[in-house]
Each structure stands twice: as C-alpha cells, then as structure tokens.
Coordinates of C-alpha atoms in Angstrom, one line a residue:
M1 CA -75.0 98.4 24.5
D2 CA -71.9 100.3 23.9
S3 CA -69.7 99.4 20.9
V4 CA -65.9 99.6 20.4
P5 CA -63.5 97.7 18.1
V6 CA -60.4 97.8 20.2
E7 CA -58.9 95.7 23.2
T8 CA -58.8 96.8 26.9
G9 CA -55.5 97.1 28.8
A10 CA -56.2 99.4 31.8
P11 CA -56.2 97.8 35.2
L12 CA -59.8 97.4 36.5
S13 CA -61.6 96.4 39.6
L14 CA -62.9 92.9 39.3
E15 CA -65.5 92.7 42.2
I16 CA -68.6 91.0 41.3
A17 CA -71.5 93.3 41.6
A18 CA -75.1 93.6 40.5
I19 CA -75.3 94.2 36.7
A20 CA -76.1 98.0 36.1
S21 CA -77.7 99.1 33.1
P22 CA -75.2 100.8 30.5
S23 CA -75.7 104.6 30.2
T24 CA -76.4 104.3 26.5
T25 CA -77.8 101.6 24.3
L26 CA -76.5 101.6 20.7
S27 CA -77.8 100.0 17.6
G28 CA -75.2 98.5 15.1
T29 CA -75.3 101.8 13.1
S30 CA -75.2 104.2 16.1
T31 CA -72.5 106.7 16.6
L32 CA -69.8 105.3 18.8
S33 CA -68.4 107.1 21.8
P34 CA -64.6 108.0 21.5
R35 CA -63.8 107.1 25.1
I36 CA -64.8 103.9 26.7
S37 CA -65.2 104.5 30.6
K38 CA -64.0 102.3 33.4
D39 CA -67.5 101.7 34.4
A40 CA -68.5 100.5 30.9
I41 CA -65.7 98.0 31.1
R42 CA -66.4 97.1 34.7
T43 CA -70.1 96.3 33.9
S44 CA -69.0 94.2 30.8
L45 CA -66.8 92.0 33.0
R46 CA -69.5 91.7 35.7
A47 CA -72.0 90.9 33.0
S48 CA -69.7 88.2 31.5
T49 CA -69.2 86.7 34.9
V50 CA -73.0 86.5 35.7
D51 CA -73.1 85.0 32.1
G52 CA -70.7 82.2 33.1
V53 CA -72.9 81.4 36.2
F54 CA -76.1 81.0 34.2
A55 CA -74.4 79.1 31.6
A56 CA -72.9 76.7 34.2
V57 CA -76.4 75.6 35.0
F58 CA -77.1 75.0 31.4
S59 CA -73.9 72.9 31.0
I60 CA -75.0 70.7 33.9
G61 CA -78.3 69.8 32.3
T62 CA -76.8 69.0 28.9
G63 CA -73.7 67.4 29.7
G64 CA -71.6 65.7 32.2
V65 CA -72.7 63.1 34.7
L66 CA -76.5 64.0 34.2
L67 CA -76.2 63.4 30.5
S68 CA -74.1 59.9 31.2
N69 CA -76.6 58.7 33.7
F70 CA -79.4 59.5 31.2
L71 CA -77.6 57.4 28.8
V72 CA -77.0 54.6 31.1
E73 CA -80.5 54.4 31.8
L74 CA -81.3 53.9 28.2
D75 CA -78.6 51.1 28.0
A76 CA -76.3 52.9 25.8
S77 CA -73.1 51.0 24.9
P78 CA -69.6 52.2 25.7
I79 CA -69.0 53.1 21.9
V80 CA -72.2 55.4 22.0
F81 CA -70.4 57.0 25.1
G82 CA -67.3 57.5 23.0
M83 CA -69.2 58.9 20.0
I84 CA -71.4 61.3 22.1
S85 CA -68.3 62.4 24.2
S86 CA -66.3 63.1 20.7
I87 CA -69.0 65.5 19.4
P88 CA -68.3 68.6 21.4
M89 CA -64.7 68.2 20.2
L90 CA -65.5 67.1 16.6
V91 CA -67.6 70.1 15.8
N92 CA -64.5 72.4 16.6
L93 CA -63.3 71.5 13.1
F94 CA -66.0 74.1 12.1
Q95 CA -64.7 76.9 14.2
P96 CA -62.5 78.1 11.3
I97 CA -65.5 78.6 9.4
G98 CA -67.3 80.2 12.3
A99 CA -64.4 82.5 12.9
Y100 CA -64.5 83.7 9.1
L101 CA -68.3 84.3 9.3
S102 CA -67.9 86.3 12.6
E103 CA -65.0 88.5 11.1
R104 CA -67.7 89.4 8.5
S105 CA -70.3 90.3 10.8
T106 CA -70.7 93.8 12.5
S107 CA -71.6 92.7 16.1
R108 CA -70.2 90.1 18.4
F109 CA -73.3 90.0 20.3
Q110 CA -75.8 89.4 17.5
Y111 CA -73.5 86.6 16.2
S112 CA -73.6 85.0 19.6
L113 CA -77.2 85.2 19.7
R114 CA -77.6 83.6 16.3
T115 CA -75.2 80.8 17.2
H116 CA -75.7 79.9 20.9
G117 CA -79.1 81.1 21.1
I118 CA -80.4 78.4 18.6
A119 CA -78.0 76.0 19.9
R120 CA -79.5 76.2 23.2
L121 CA -83.2 76.2 22.0
L122 CA -82.6 72.9 20.3
W123 CA -82.5 70.8 23.5
L124 CA -86.2 71.6 23.7
I125 CA -86.7 68.9 21.1
L126 CA -85.0 66.4 23.7
V127 CA -87.2 67.5 26.4
I128 CA -90.2 66.7 24.0
G129 CA -88.5 63.5 23.2
I130 CA -88.4 62.5 26.8
V131 CA -92.2 63.4 27.2
S132 CA -92.9 61.1 24.1
F133 CA -90.8 58.3 25.6
S134 CA -92.7 58.6 28.9
W135 CA -95.9 58.3 27.0
G136 CA -94.5 55.2 24.9
G137 CA -94.1 57.1 21.7
L138 CA -90.4 56.5 21.5
N139 CA -88.3 53.6 22.4
S140 CA -84.9 53.9 24.2
N141 CA -82.9 53.3 21.0
Q142 CA -84.8 56.2 19.2
L143 CA -84.1 58.5 22.3
V144 CA -80.5 57.7 22.0
I145 CA -80.4 58.5 18.4
L146 CA -82.4 61.7 19.0
T147 CA -79.9 62.8 21.9
F148 CA -77.1 62.1 19.5
L149 CA -78.7 64.3 16.7
I150 CA -79.4 67.1 19.2
L151 CA -75.8 66.9 20.6
L152 CA -74.3 67.1 17.1
C153 CA -76.6 70.2 15.8
S154 CA -76.4 72.0 19.1
H155 CA -72.6 71.6 19.5
L156 CA -72.1 72.5 15.6
L157 CA -74.0 75.8 16.1
G158 CA -71.9 76.4 19.4
G159 CA -68.5 75.6 17.5
L160 CA -69.5 78.2 14.9
G161 CA -69.8 80.7 17.6
S162 CA -67.1 79.8 20.3
A163 CA -64.3 81.6 18.6
S164 CA -66.2 84.8 18.2
W165 CA -67.0 84.6 21.8
F166 CA -63.6 83.8 23.0
S167 CA -62.2 86.7 20.8
W168 CA -64.8 89.1 22.3
I169 CA -64.0 88.3 25.9
A170 CA -60.3 88.5 25.2
M171 CA -60.6 92.0 24.1
L172 CA -62.6 93.1 27.2
V173 CA -60.3 91.5 29.8
P174 CA -57.2 93.8 30.7
R175 CA -54.1 92.0 29.7
R176 CA -52.4 92.2 33.0
L177 CA -55.5 90.7 34.9
R178 CA -56.4 88.1 32.5
G179 CA -55.4 85.2 34.9
R180 CA -57.2 86.9 37.9
Y181 CA -60.3 87.7 36.1
F182 CA -60.6 84.4 34.3
G183 CA -59.9 82.6 37.7
L184 CA -62.8 84.6 39.4
R185 CA -64.9 84.0 36.5
N186 CA -64.4 80.3 36.6
S187 CA -64.7 80.3 40.1
A188 CA -68.2 81.6 40.2
A189 CA -69.3 79.1 37.7
N190 CA -67.7 76.4 39.5
F191 CA -69.5 77.5 42.7
T192 CA -72.6 77.3 40.8
E193 CA -71.9 73.7 39.8
L194 CA -71.0 72.8 43.3
V195 CA -74.3 74.0 44.6
S196 CA -76.5 73.1 41.8
L197 CA -75.1 69.7 40.7
P198 CA -76.1 67.8 44.0
I199 CA -79.5 69.2 43.8
A200 CA -79.9 68.2 40.2
G201 CA -78.7 64.7 40.9
L202 CA -81.1 64.4 43.9
T203 CA -84.1 65.6 41.7
V204 CA -83.1 63.1 39.0
S205 CA -82.6 60.1 41.5
H206 CA -85.8 60.8 43.5
W207 CA -88.3 62.0 40.9
Y208 CA -91.4 60.4 41.2
G209 CA -91.8 59.4 37.5
G210 CA -88.3 57.8 37.1
S211 CA -84.9 59.3 36.6
I212 CA -85.4 59.7 32.6
Q213 CA -88.3 62.1 33.5
G214 CA -86.4 63.7 36.4
Y215 CA -83.6 64.5 33.8
G216 CA -86.1 66.2 31.5
V217 CA -87.2 68.5 34.3
I218 CA -83.5 69.4 35.0
L219 CA -82.9 69.7 31.2
L220 CA -86.0 72.2 30.8
L221 CA -84.5 74.5 33.7
G222 CA -81.1 74.3 32.2
I223 CA -82.4 75.7 28.8
I224 CA -84.1 78.6 30.6
F225 CA -81.0 79.4 32.5
G226 CA -79.0 79.1 29.4
I227 CA -81.3 81.6 27.6
V228 CA -80.8 84.0 30.4
S229 CA -77.1 83.7 30.3
L230 CA -77.1 85.0 26.8
G231 CA -79.3 87.8 27.9
C232 CA -76.5 88.9 30.1
Q233 CA -74.3 89.6 27.1
Y234 CA -76.6 92.4 26.4
F235 CA -74.8 94.4 29.0
Q236 CA -71.2 93.7 27.6
I237 CA -69.3 96.4 25.4
D238 CA -70.3 95.3 21.9
I239 CA -67.4 94.8 19.3
N240 CA -67.6 95.2 15.6
P241 CA -65.0 92.7 14.1
Q242 CA -64.7 94.8 10.8
L243 CA -63.7 98.0 12.7
E244 CA -61.5 96.1 14.9
N245 CA -59.5 94.4 12.1
T246 CA -59.2 97.9 10.2
Y247 CA -57.8 99.7 13.3
H248 CA -55.1 97.0 13.7
S249 CA -54.4 96.8 10.2
N250 CA -53.9 100.7 10.0
S251 CA -52.0 101.0 13.3
S252 CA -48.7 100.0 14.5
Q253 CA -49.4 101.4 17.9
T254 CA -50.7 99.8 21.2
N255 CA -53.9 98.2 21.0
E256 CA -55.0 98.6 24.5
I257 CA -57.8 100.8 25.6
K258 CA -56.8 103.4 28.0
S259 CA -59.4 104.5 30.5
D260 CA -60.8 108.0 31.0
S261 CA -58.4 108.6 33.8
A262 CA -55.2 107.6 31.7
S263 CA -53.0 110.7 31.2
N264 CA -52.4 110.0 27.5
E265 CA -55.5 109.0 25.7
P266 CA -54.3 108.0 22.2
A267 CA -55.7 109.5 19.3
E268 CA -55.9 106.4 17.3
I269 CA -58.8 105.0 19.3
S270 CA -61.0 108.0 18.5
E271 CA -60.0 107.7 14.7
A272 CA -60.6 103.7 14.8
I273 CA -64.1 103.7 16.3
C274 CA -65.2 106.5 14.2
L275 CA -64.4 104.7 10.9
P276 CA -67.4 104.2 8.6
Q277 CA -68.8 100.7 8.9
M278 CA -68.0 99.4 5.4
P279 CA -67.2 95.7 4.7
I280 CA -63.7 94.9 5.1
P281 CA -62.4 91.9 2.8
Q282 CA -61.2 89.1 5.1
N283 CA -58.9 86.1 4.4
K284 CA -60.3 82.8 5.3
I285 CA -57.0 82.0 7.2
D286 CA -54.5 84.4 8.2
S287 CA -51.1 83.1 6.5
S288 CA -49.0 84.3 9.4
I289 CA -50.5 81.5 11.5
W290 CA -47.9 79.1 9.8
K291 CA -45.2 81.5 10.6
N292 CA -45.8 81.9 14.2
S293 CA -43.6 79.1 15.6
N294 CA -45.0 79.5 19.1
F295 CA -48.4 79.2 18.0
L296 CA -47.5 75.9 15.9
V297 CA -45.8 74.5 19.1
F298 CA -48.9 75.4 21.1
L299 CA -51.1 73.5 18.6
L300 CA -48.8 70.4 18.9
Y301 CA -49.1 70.4 22.5
F302 CA -52.7 71.3 22.5
G303 CA -53.8 68.6 20.0
S304 CA -51.7 65.7 21.7
W305 CA -52.9 66.9 25.1
T306 CA -56.5 66.7 24.2
F307 CA -56.1 63.4 22.6
A308 CA -54.6 61.9 25.5
V309 CA -57.3 63.4 27.8
N310 CA -60.1 62.2 25.9
L311 CA -59.0 58.8 25.5
S312 CA -60.2 58.1 29.0
A313 CA -62.2 61.1 30.4
P314 CA -65.5 60.1 28.9
F315 CA -65.5 57.0 30.6
F316 CA -64.9 58.0 34.3
N317 CA -68.6 58.7 34.9
L318 CA -69.5 55.5 33.1
Y319 CA -66.9 53.5 35.4
L320 CA -68.8 54.9 38.6
L321 CA -72.3 54.4 37.2
D322 CA -72.0 51.1 35.4
T323 CA -68.8 49.3 36.6
L324 CA -69.2 50.2 40.1
N325 CA -73.0 50.7 40.1
L326 CA -73.2 53.8 42.0
D327 CA -76.5 55.8 42.3
V328 CA -76.5 59.0 40.4
S329 CA -76.8 61.2 43.4
W330 CA -73.6 59.8 44.8
V331 CA -71.9 60.6 41.7
T332 CA -73.2 64.2 41.3
F333 CA -71.8 64.5 44.9
Y334 CA -68.4 63.6 43.8
N335 CA -68.6 65.8 40.8
S336 CA -69.6 68.7 43.2
L337 CA -66.6 68.1 45.2
R338 CA -64.5 68.4 42.2
A339 CA -66.3 71.6 41.2
G340 CA -65.5 73.0 44.8
A341 CA -61.8 72.2 44.6
H342 CA -61.6 73.6 41.1
M343 CA -63.5 76.9 42.3
L344 CA -61.1 77.4 45.2
M345 CA -57.8 76.6 43.4
L346 CA -58.8 78.8 40.2
I347 CA -58.2 82.0 42.1
L348 CA -54.8 80.7 43.1
W349 CA -53.8 79.5 39.8
G350 CA -55.0 82.8 38.4
R351 CA -52.8 84.9 40.6
L352 CA -49.7 82.5 40.0
A353 CA -50.4 82.8 36.3
D354 CA -50.0 86.7 36.4
K355 CA -46.8 86.4 38.3
I356 CA -44.8 83.4 37.1
G357 CA -46.5 82.7 33.7
N358 CA -48.9 80.1 32.2
R359 CA -46.3 77.5 30.9
P360 CA -44.6 76.6 34.3
I361 CA -48.4 75.9 35.6
L362 CA -49.4 73.9 32.8
I363 CA -46.2 71.6 33.0
F364 CA -46.7 71.2 36.8
N365 CA -50.4 70.3 36.8
G366 CA -50.1 68.3 33.5
I367 CA -47.7 66.0 35.4
L368 CA -50.1 65.7 38.2
I369 CA -53.1 65.1 35.9
A370 CA -51.3 62.6 33.8
V371 CA -51.4 60.2 36.8
I372 CA -55.2 60.3 37.4
P373 CA -56.0 57.5 35.0
W374 CA -53.7 55.3 37.0
L375 CA -55.3 56.4 40.2
W376 CA -58.7 55.3 39.0
L377 CA -57.6 51.8 38.7
R378 CA -57.2 51.6 42.5
I379 CA -60.9 52.5 43.1
G380 CA -63.3 49.7 43.9
S381 CA -66.7 49.7 45.7
S382 CA -65.5 49.0 49.1
P383 CA -66.8 51.5 52.0
L384 CA -63.2 52.7 52.1
D385 CA -63.0 53.7 48.5
L386 CA -66.5 55.1 48.3
C387 CA -66.2 57.3 51.5
L388 CA -62.6 58.3 51.4
W389 CA -60.5 57.6 48.4
L390 CA -63.3 58.5 45.8
P391 CA -63.9 62.2 47.4
L392 CA -60.2 62.6 47.6
L393 CA -59.6 61.8 44.0
H394 CA -62.2 64.2 42.9
I395 CA -60.8 67.0 45.0
F396 CA -57.5 66.2 43.6
I397 CA -58.7 66.3 40.0
G398 CA -60.7 69.5 40.3
G399 CA -57.6 71.3 41.9
N400 CA -55.3 70.4 39.3
W401 CA -57.6 71.0 36.3
G402 CA -58.3 74.3 37.2
G403 CA -54.7 75.6 36.6
V404 CA -54.6 73.7 33.2
D405 CA -57.9 75.1 32.0
L406 CA -57.0 78.8 32.9
C407 CA -53.6 78.7 31.6
N408 CA -54.4 76.9 28.2
N409 CA -56.9 79.9 27.5
N410 CA -54.4 82.4 28.8
L411 CA -51.6 81.1 26.8
Q412 CA -53.8 81.1 23.6
I413 CA -54.8 84.8 24.1
E414 CA -51.1 85.8 24.7
I415 CA -49.8 84.0 21.6
A416 CA -52.3 84.9 19.2
P417 CA -52.2 88.3 17.6
V418 CA -54.9 91.0 18.2
K419 CA -55.9 91.1 14.3
N420 CA -58.0 88.1 13.3
Q421 CA -57.6 86.8 16.8
S422 CA -60.9 84.7 16.5
I423 CA -59.2 82.8 13.4
Y424 CA -56.3 81.8 15.7
F425 CA -58.6 80.7 18.5
A426 CA -60.7 78.8 15.8
T427 CA -57.6 76.9 14.5
A428 CA -56.5 75.8 17.9
A429 CA -59.9 74.6 18.8
A430 CA -60.4 72.8 15.6
V431 CA -57.0 71.0 16.2
A432 CA -58.0 70.0 19.6
G433 CA -61.5 69.2 18.5
A434 CA -60.3 66.5 15.8
S435 CA -57.8 65.0 18.3
G436 CA -60.1 65.0 21.2
A437 CA -62.8 63.3 19.1
L438 CA -60.3 60.9 17.8
G439 CA -59.2 60.0 21.3
A440 CA -62.8 59.5 22.6
T441 CA -63.8 57.4 19.8
I442 CA -60.7 55.1 19.9
G443 CA -61.2 55.0 23.7
G444 CA -64.9 53.7 23.1
L445 CA -63.7 51.1 20.6
I446 CA -61.0 49.9 23.2
A447 CA -63.6 49.8 25.9
Q448 CA -66.1 48.2 23.9
F449 CA -64.2 45.4 22.0
A450 CA -61.2 44.6 24.4
G451 CA -63.2 42.5 26.8
S452 CA -63.4 43.0 30.7
I453 CA -60.1 44.8 30.9
G454 CA -60.9 47.3 28.1
I455 CA -61.2 50.3 30.6
V456 CA -58.1 49.2 32.3
E457 CA -56.1 49.5 28.9
V458 CA -57.7 52.8 28.1
F459 CA -56.8 54.3 31.5
V460 CA -53.1 52.9 31.3
L461 CA -52.7 54.4 27.9
S462 CA -54.2 57.6 28.5
G463 CA -51.6 58.2 31.4
I464 CA -48.7 57.4 29.3
L465 CA -49.9 59.9 26.5
R466 CA -50.4 62.6 28.8
L467 CA -47.1 62.7 30.0
A468 CA -45.7 62.6 26.6
S469 CA -47.9 65.6 25.3
L470 CA -45.9 67.7 27.7
V471 CA -42.8 67.4 25.9
P472 CA -43.3 70.5 23.6
L473 CA -44.1 72.7 26.6
I474 CA -40.9 71.3 28.2
I475 CA -38.5 71.9 25.1
K476 CA -40.1 75.4 24.2
K477 CA -39.0 77.3 26.9
D478 CA -39.8 80.7 25.3
L479 CA -43.5 79.9 24.7
G480 CA -45.4 82.5 26.0
S481 CA -44.5 83.6 29.5

C-alpha cells in the first residue's frame, strides 16, 4: 500500500476495472515515493468503488427493509423502531472524538480496520442470537434487546471511523471530478442493491425455517461481504494524517497532487511526504470552524433537514409491512426499484453538480423530497396502489434522493478546509446525528401514542419541516458553488 499525506487534484479516468495490485507495498514507516502516479490514483478509486459495492451487500443485511421485517416478525413496537432507527444517527455525536483520534494516527487504513472491522464482526453475535432463538434459548423480547445493543455498539464504532474514512476518500478524489466520481461509485453500490435486495427478500420470505432464520442466513453473508469490502481498502493509497496536517500547516501553496505528466511538479509535495513521522500536536476542535460562516449555515441546514427527514423516514417500511401487511418480498422489490432509480440518476446529478454546483440541485431535489411523506398518505392496499402507485413512488424517491445524498457530501468537501478536514466532517455528522436521532425518536413517540392517526400526523409534520429546512440554502446564495 502506498502512502501520501496530500490531496489529489489532477483529472483522472474513472472507468471501473479489475483491481490491480500496487507496484509497491509500504509499511507505516517505509520511505515514501516523492511522486504519485496516475495509475496509483486510478487503482485507489477503483478499489474504493469495489469497496462500496461489497459494503452495499453488508448494508442490505444489517439495515433497511430486512432489519425492519426482522423486527416486525419479533413484534417490536413503533417506539422500538424509532429508537433503533435513531441509533445510526445518535452515535454520530462521537464522530468528533473519532476525528480527533484519527488525526493522531499514522494510517487511515489501519484506523479504518480497527473501527469498521470490529463494528462489522459484532454482527456475528446477532447471528448466534438468531440460532439460539430458533432453538428456544432466547425469546423475542431478548432478541430485540440484543439487536438494539449490537446496533448501538456497531454504529458507535462506525461513527468513530466515519469522519476519517470520509476525509481519506475526499483527499483521493480529484476536485473537478468529485460529482462524477461519487455519482459513479454510488451508482455501482445502488446497482448491487438493485440486484441483491430482491434476492435477499425472496430468501428471507421463503426460507424453509421461517423468515427469522432466513434473515440470519442473509446477515451472515452480509458480514462476509462487509469484511471483503474492508480488504479492498488495502489497495487505496494510504494517508498519514499527521504528515498531511504538517504539510498544510507549513504550506500556503496549492494542496492538490500533480500527476507524473504534469509540467510543473511542485517541490512542496516532495518536501511534505519526506517529513519525519513524528507526533504532531492536535487540537480537539479547530477554532476556525466557528469563524466559517458557510460551514455554520451548512450545519443549520443539515441539522434541520436531517431532523425533518428522520421524523418520518423510519416508518415507511413499517407502514408497508405492518399497516398494509405486505409480504417482505414485495417490499424488497419496491426498494430495489428505488435503488435502480437512485443508481440511474446519480450519474446525471453528478455531472450536473460539476457544471452548475451543488446548492441549486439541493434546493430543487429538496422541494420534491419534501412532498414525499404527503404522497405516502395517498397509498392504500388496492391493486392499483400496489401495482402502479407504489412502484412509481419508490422510483420518484430514489431518483431525487440521489441528488441530495451526492450534493450534501460534495458541499461538505467543498466548504471544509483541507487541514483537519475530518474534524469538520465529524462536526457536521454529529449535528446531523443528534438532530436525526431526535427526529426519529419524536416520530416514534407520536406514532406510538397518537392513536390510529399517529403515522399520518408524523408524515404531515415531516413534509412541512422538510420545506422549512431549505430556507438557509435559499438565503445563503454564496454557499459553495
């Protein structure tokens, strides 16, 4: 694995190909090459794309509709759905701690293995719990509690590593091709979901031992794919955060890597990567965050948007599985349609983001997504709804969410400075995590205690708040590009 502490900026080919082994494999104390070839960057981006594909299979098994159906089979209440849905967001409060720890490490790759690797292996405990449940060793309530604890611990470790991974990939992707590359990477992941989710749904629904055992089989396969995805990160150029921060502290020049074919290879790069690997003091939080008005406006938008979305989002699958009493194979089919639309539109949104900027796309897609909870209220269990309106609604959701996910990430990368970048990402994730968890919890309380119209109230309120959250983007016209 190669190692370099600076950001790439040269235009590169983004076609997906088989991962080639790097020409050199370096340990954390190896001498670093003063030049980073185009092939090394291409290999890193291809490896990250394949990583996203395998990670998508892991996500199918540990979240989404399959986990929702597993909880429905265990007779979990709406408030449990709200609490479990809030865990992945609530643990983001620990991302600033993870960012601080990652900046004191000497390898993004090793830090990712310690956090995400352990987080994914923890799901093996739930596989064992499902086996015990099938043999009568655990009851449904105990299995729900075990699921809750594993979700909490796994996402806590993932939260500690997310900012570091985001900072790592942000440094590898050329600035001018971020929209295109992330659109391509996310499209590949969504294509995997499009193919895998219906197969997984049919397996769970028709497993001879019951849907709970079927979920255990899918979960075990997902864990295996999740570990393989981490192995793909070995082929990415590793980054030493301490050398990276030293370089950006001592240089006022450009922070982009020039390829071997560039006519003017900057001397600062050679100087930066040859610095001795000594501990660099780090502040727990960069004080310039609070002087960055664009970043603060983004935090206001991102936090309020996440709250509004998660007020209702955790209950869409519950509405289909419980209220409409649909079979899980149908729900996974609808979700695969959404993944397909998401995949196709991501490439378009990526190219548009590179041309017109991220903010206009966020406003446009945000308005369309704001009406989604209201459209759900028109869905019933009639054949017309099941065969026409539900598929169209999921296609509409997938196509528009692609633009929001992509441009939210791009805007964060654009606004955050390169030095201590992971701390900015962690701060944004912590704000969004707290507000998202609060939204999911409040939504669960409303749905649980507001009677038969509880979910209706949640959907109506969510749509209103989604529109209101777009106001900071509309007012702040110079936010990003």
